[in-house]
Amino acid sequence: MNKVHAWLRSHWAVPTVSGLLILASLTASRGFGSELWGDILMVAAAVVAGTPVVLKAVRALTAKVIGIDLLVSVAAIGAILVRNYWEAAAVTFLFAIGHALEAATLNKTRSALAELIAVAPDTAIVLRDGEQVEVGAADVIPGETVLVKNGTKVPVDGVVSGGTGALDEASITGESIPVEKVAGDKVFAGTIATGGFLQVTATGVGADTTLARIIHRVEEAQDAKAKTQAFMDRFSKWYTPGIILLALVVGLLTRDVVLALTLLVIGCPGALVISIPVSIVAGIGRGARDGILIKGGEFLETSAKINAVALDKTGTLTEGRPQLTDVIALDPDFSEDDVLRLAARAEAGSEHPLARPIVTAATDRGLPVLGLPEHTEPVPGKGIVALVDDQRIAVGNMALIRVEQADTRETTDAGATAVVEELAAAGRTPMVVARNGHVIGVVAVADQIRHDAAEMVRRLHGAGVKKVVMLTGDIEPVARAVAAQVGVDEVRAGLLPEDKLEAVAELRRQGYTVAMVGDGVNDAPALATADIGVAMGAAGTGVAIETADIALMKDNLLKLPEAVSLARRTVNNMRQNITIALLTVAALLAGVLFGGVTMAIGMLVHEASVLVVIVNAMRLLRKRADKADARFAEAGVPSPDRAAAQRA
């Protein structure tokens, strides 16, 4: 009984009943010669299929909306009034069939969202009072220990506190190669254990998990309208009344009611109305499967126009884990250890990314770095000045040292300028160390260039990006050394956060549509100024997922050109759909005016065009292999992104 009720509520119930009544009508009239029963059954078929359409049209009219349902309703009722029962039944039956097929295929375009919802875990096994207890995933208390066994889903976001294992993180990052997890690693709800046994300390539960945020983001994005879609909505508000007026004028001029009603049917802008949203839903869904979250249709359209990409150097083009490479003493009274110790003592109170490798290297050498400086004064874009044991220690570039020397009347740099230039030319970041304005040495750090940085730039150019610009606070020689290896088109070095903002604004003034890729902290002003702000490695970062125009869940540079390419394909798909819809309407109008197209044929072609548009959009759901990956495969080696995943 439940199955019967479920079927009656399905999209296929109305067209099935209507179709059976049409068959019964044809059997009665042609098989048994009963025209009366044939007409009654045909009208019944039209009523069954047409009633939902009329009700929708009435509801739309109460909301002051004139839509497709009104056109079909008027045409069907008019056909019945002129005793053209077959046309009335055929039009409403075909419209019901089209609606059912449209609903079914639209559900497929939303399959990415359905898959995300499907991977959301329902239960969790937690340790409570030393016992394993099964509870609802949403009932886990943050801080509790959750057990993740082989073959089960991770029910919460958390940190591995014990055990080892491998997780398939495809639902979050789009990468299907399992990732090894050990103590201290982050895990995400919805990922699947493919081996091992993990004890996880819960940090995010229910709506606070990364998966929940992704689902929420995709739901909002698929419903958000693109600028073109908003225009088409406005166009439809005028188009539909225009078709009604055209049919009325043609009917009055020709005295042919059937011709006027046929114009109403073939003028339905169904394919036109659905042409854009179905492409947006499919494109955003494809992106979600691949770990690319796009905020909505408007941002998808803008991303398709991207022709300039601005990138931060540290943490984007480089690994973001600099290490100390050189310690050079320039004053004979100071050893290398003395230079490093004083630099580390000063940097102990700094939040700058380059402070950590200096402090770490000093600690590894057994040098005393305990305690914080008495006073710390960061100098943006130059370095840091700290008071250490009543001595003023400056660590930074030559501009900072000159400021310090101006205060102490020191003038010599002890050869520091030449050393700085030599180290910078080698791609290292040098920092001069001065005590009370007197230069005592130079320390240098280097950040390894990411293995896929050059390939990313190449793919961006292949995707239609004209200019790739590096924006960095590092000095010019270091920036140029990195740029030479990566292949960027332009380098802007020595920039403060406000300088990066101005650089992005300048690119926009030059007519570029700019995407800015950054960490969302130091680069926040530039990200806000760019046409599209891109956050990388957003998994587990709720703020990035919610605020970035495009959030790349995996810290994978190759996802950036993939996102641009997806946006371009989606917009091209939208244009193809609009063309199909307009050509169909034009051809049908010509067919009606010059003869040969009936009301039923018009509705059949109209519904066929709707399905063609949807099927065309569904092509976006297919995984598109990159040509570069194919070349790597032919050579028998993994592509850079696959190699990175294997190393992870």
CSV table of C-alpha atoms in Angstrom, one decimal, residues 246-257 260 263:
chain,number,residue,atom,x,y,z
A,246,LEU,CA,0.8,37.6,-30.4
A,247,ALA,CA,-1.6,34.6,-30.3
A,248,LEU,CA,-4.6,37.0,-29.7
A,249,VAL,CA,-3.6,39.3,-32.6
A,250,VAL,CA,-3.1,36.3,-35.0
A,251,GLY,CA,-6.4,34.8,-33.9
A,252,LEU,CA,-8.3,38.1,-34.5
A,253,LEU,CA,-6.6,38.7,-37.8
A,254,THR,CA,-7.0,35.1,-39.2
A,255,ARG,CA,-10.2,34.1,-37.4
A,256,ASP,CA,-8.3,30.8,-36.8
A,257,VAL,CA,-8.6,29.9,-33.1
A,260,ALA,CA,-3.8,31.1,-32.1
A,263,LEU,CA,1.1,29.7,-31.2
